[in-house]
Amino acid sequence: MSYEKNLILSIENIGLLGYKNNELDKYFESETEEIGDQRVSRELLQIIFKVFGKIANIQYQFGDTSASIRFDVNSKEATAKALAAFESKPLILGKKVAILNLITGQKEQLIYAHINKGQTARKEKYTKKRGARQLKNKE
């Protein structure tokens, strides 16, 4: 399996701002407009990282303390730009300093294998003949 390397960023140590007893607090309001004071969501991650390049996928669910961002194959320098940008000024997510890492090697291969498996299954599901062959055989 071939794939474009160095396109996936891992984000660890995401703060759980806007949660009570491991549940989403519907009435949460951030203290300021700063990104670090906002409840972390896929949309917030999209806003933060789209300046570095086109995003292909964001893996994150409310309440998780980690996420991964896969950039588009046409945005090869995006991961390096993001890592460099947050090296001097740390990224604050949910009032905690987030840890960014480039995903490489075996972990990267596993992610792409999972993506490829999902794409293959989806393609098979939507390209079935729905019994057309069976109808021809009956005639």
Short mmCIF file of C-alpha atoms in Angstrom, two decimals:
data_model
loop_
_atom_site.label_atom_id
_atom_site.label_comp_id
_atom_site.label_asym_id
_atom_site.label_seq_id
_atom_site.Cartn_x
_atom_site.Cartn_y
_atom_site.Cartn_z
CA MET A 1 0.00 0.00 0.00
CA SER A 2 1.42 3.37 -0.97
CA TYR A 3 0.52 6.60 0.75
CA GLU A 4 1.86 10.10 1.23
CA LYS A 5 3.97 10.22 4.40
CA ASN A 6 4.18 12.88 7.12
CA LEU A 7 0.64 14.24 6.74
CA ILE A 8 -0.79 13.26 10.15
CA LEU A 9 -0.45 15.25 13.37
CA SER A 10 -1.20 13.83 16.78
CA ILE A 11 -2.53 16.19 19.46
CA GLU A 12 -2.32 14.99 23.07
CA ASN A 13 -3.17 16.52 26.46
CA ILE A 14 -6.37 18.28 25.34
CA GLY A 15 -8.19 19.87 28.27
CA LEU A 16 -11.75 18.85 29.12
CA LEU A 17 -13.20 22.33 29.37
CA GLY A 18 -17.00 22.42 29.33
CA TYR A 19 -17.56 18.96 30.82
CA LYS A 20 -19.11 17.97 34.13
CA ASN A 21 -18.97 14.42 35.46
CA ASN A 22 -17.65 13.18 32.08
CA GLU A 23 -20.66 14.66 30.27
CA LEU A 24 -21.01 17.66 28.01
CA ASP A 25 -22.12 20.73 29.96
CA LYS A 26 -24.93 22.22 27.84
CA TYR A 27 -24.75 25.52 29.70
CA PHE A 28 -21.00 26.05 29.36
CA GLU A 29 -19.92 29.54 28.32
CA SER A 30 -16.26 30.38 27.86
CA GLU A 31 -14.77 33.16 29.96
CA THR A 32 -13.08 34.86 26.98
CA GLU A 33 -12.93 34.63 23.20
CA GLU A 34 -9.42 33.14 23.36
CA ILE A 35 -9.07 29.73 21.67
CA GLY A 36 -7.57 28.24 24.84
CA ASP A 37 -10.74 29.12 26.77
CA GLN A 38 -13.10 27.46 24.27
CA ARG A 39 -14.56 23.97 24.52
CA VAL A 40 -12.57 21.80 22.10
CA SER A 41 -14.49 20.53 19.08
CA ARG A 42 -13.73 19.34 15.55
CA GLU A 43 -14.79 22.78 14.33
CA LEU A 44 -12.35 24.53 16.66
CA LEU A 45 -9.52 22.24 15.50
CA GLN A 46 -10.50 23.00 11.90
CA ILE A 47 -10.26 26.75 12.56
CA ILE A 48 -6.86 26.42 14.23
CA PHE A 49 -5.19 24.14 11.67
CA LYS A 50 -6.71 25.18 8.32
CA VAL A 51 -4.23 28.08 8.12
CA PHE A 52 -1.41 25.54 7.62
CA GLY A 53 -3.03 23.64 4.74
CA LYS A 54 -6.09 21.79 3.52
CA ILE A 55 -7.37 19.28 6.08
CA ALA A 56 -8.48 15.86 4.84
CA ASN A 57 -9.72 14.46 8.15
CA ILE A 58 -10.00 15.25 11.86
CA GLN A 59 -10.33 12.40 14.36
CA TYR A 60 -11.80 13.83 17.54
CA GLN A 61 -14.86 13.25 19.72
CA PHE A 62 -16.14 15.46 22.54
CA GLY A 63 -14.50 14.46 25.79
CA ASP A 64 -11.35 12.95 24.25
CA THR A 65 -7.98 14.15 25.45
CA SER A 66 -6.33 13.41 22.10
CA ALA A 67 -7.00 14.01 18.42
CA SER A 68 -5.35 13.50 15.06
CA ILE A 69 -5.40 15.71 12.00
CA ARG A 70 -4.63 14.38 8.53
CA PHE A 71 -3.74 16.99 5.96
CA ASP A 72 -4.49 16.70 2.24
CA VAL A 73 -1.78 15.26 -0.04
CA ASN A 74 -1.49 18.70 -1.69
CA SER A 75 -0.56 20.23 1.70
CA LYS A 76 2.72 18.39 2.25
CA GLU A 77 4.36 21.14 4.31
CA ALA A 78 1.33 21.66 6.56
CA THR A 79 2.51 19.41 9.40
CA ALA A 80 5.95 21.03 9.49
CA LYS A 81 4.36 24.50 9.48
CA ALA A 82 2.01 23.59 12.33
CA LEU A 83 4.77 22.05 14.44
CA ALA A 84 6.99 25.09 13.87
CA ALA A 85 4.19 27.54 14.69
CA PHE A 86 3.44 25.94 18.04
CA GLU A 87 7.07 25.35 18.99
CA SER A 88 7.67 28.94 20.07
CA LYS A 89 4.14 29.64 21.33
CA PRO A 90 2.43 26.52 22.72
CA LEU A 91 -1.07 25.59 21.62
CA ILE A 92 -3.58 25.86 24.48
CA LEU A 93 -6.65 23.64 24.13
CA GLY A 94 -9.17 23.49 26.95
CA LYS A 95 -6.86 25.52 29.22
CA LYS A 96 -4.09 22.91 28.90
CA VAL A 97 -0.90 22.99 26.86
CA ALA A 98 -1.43 20.54 24.00
CA ILE A 99 1.39 18.30 22.82
CA LEU A 100 1.79 18.02 19.04
CA ASN A 101 3.69 15.20 17.34
CA LEU A 102 4.12 14.02 13.78
CA ILE A 103 2.79 10.48 13.30
CA THR A 104 5.28 8.32 11.40
CA GLY A 105 6.34 4.72 10.93
CA GLN A 106 4.19 1.80 12.02
CA LYS A 107 1.46 3.96 13.56
CA GLU A 108 1.15 5.93 10.32
CA GLN A 109 0.89 2.68 8.33
CA LEU A 110 -1.86 1.41 10.62
CA ILE A 111 -3.88 4.61 10.20
CA TYR A 112 -3.66 4.43 6.41
CA ALA A 113 -4.52 0.71 6.44
CA HIS A 114 -7.63 1.55 8.48
CA ILE A 115 -8.56 4.34 6.05
CA ASN A 116 -8.02 2.06 3.05
CA LYS A 117 -10.11 -0.70 4.63
CA GLY A 118 -12.98 1.72 5.26
CA GLN A 119 -12.84 3.08 1.72
CA THR A 120 -12.87 -0.43 0.25
CA ALA A 121 -15.84 -1.48 2.38
CA ARG A 122 -17.75 1.67 1.45
CA LYS A 123 -17.00 1.16 -2.24
CA GLU A 124 -18.22 -2.45 -2.11
CA LYS A 125 -21.38 -1.43 -0.28
CA TYR A 126 -22.39 1.16 -2.85
CA THR A 127 -21.40 -0.74 -5.99
CA LYS A 128 -23.41 -3.91 -5.43
CA LYS A 129 -25.62 -5.02 -8.34
CA ARG A 130 -28.76 -5.43 -6.22
CA GLY A 131 -29.80 -8.68 -7.82
CA ALA A 132 -29.40 -7.71 -11.49
CA ARG A 133 -27.44 -10.91 -12.20
CA GLN A 134 -30.12 -13.04 -10.57
CA LEU A 135 -32.83 -11.49 -12.75
CA LYS A 136 -30.85 -12.23 -15.94
CA ASN A 137 -30.41 -15.88 -14.96
CA LYS A 138 -34.18 -16.34 -14.46
CA GLU A 139 -35.04 -15.20 -18.00
#
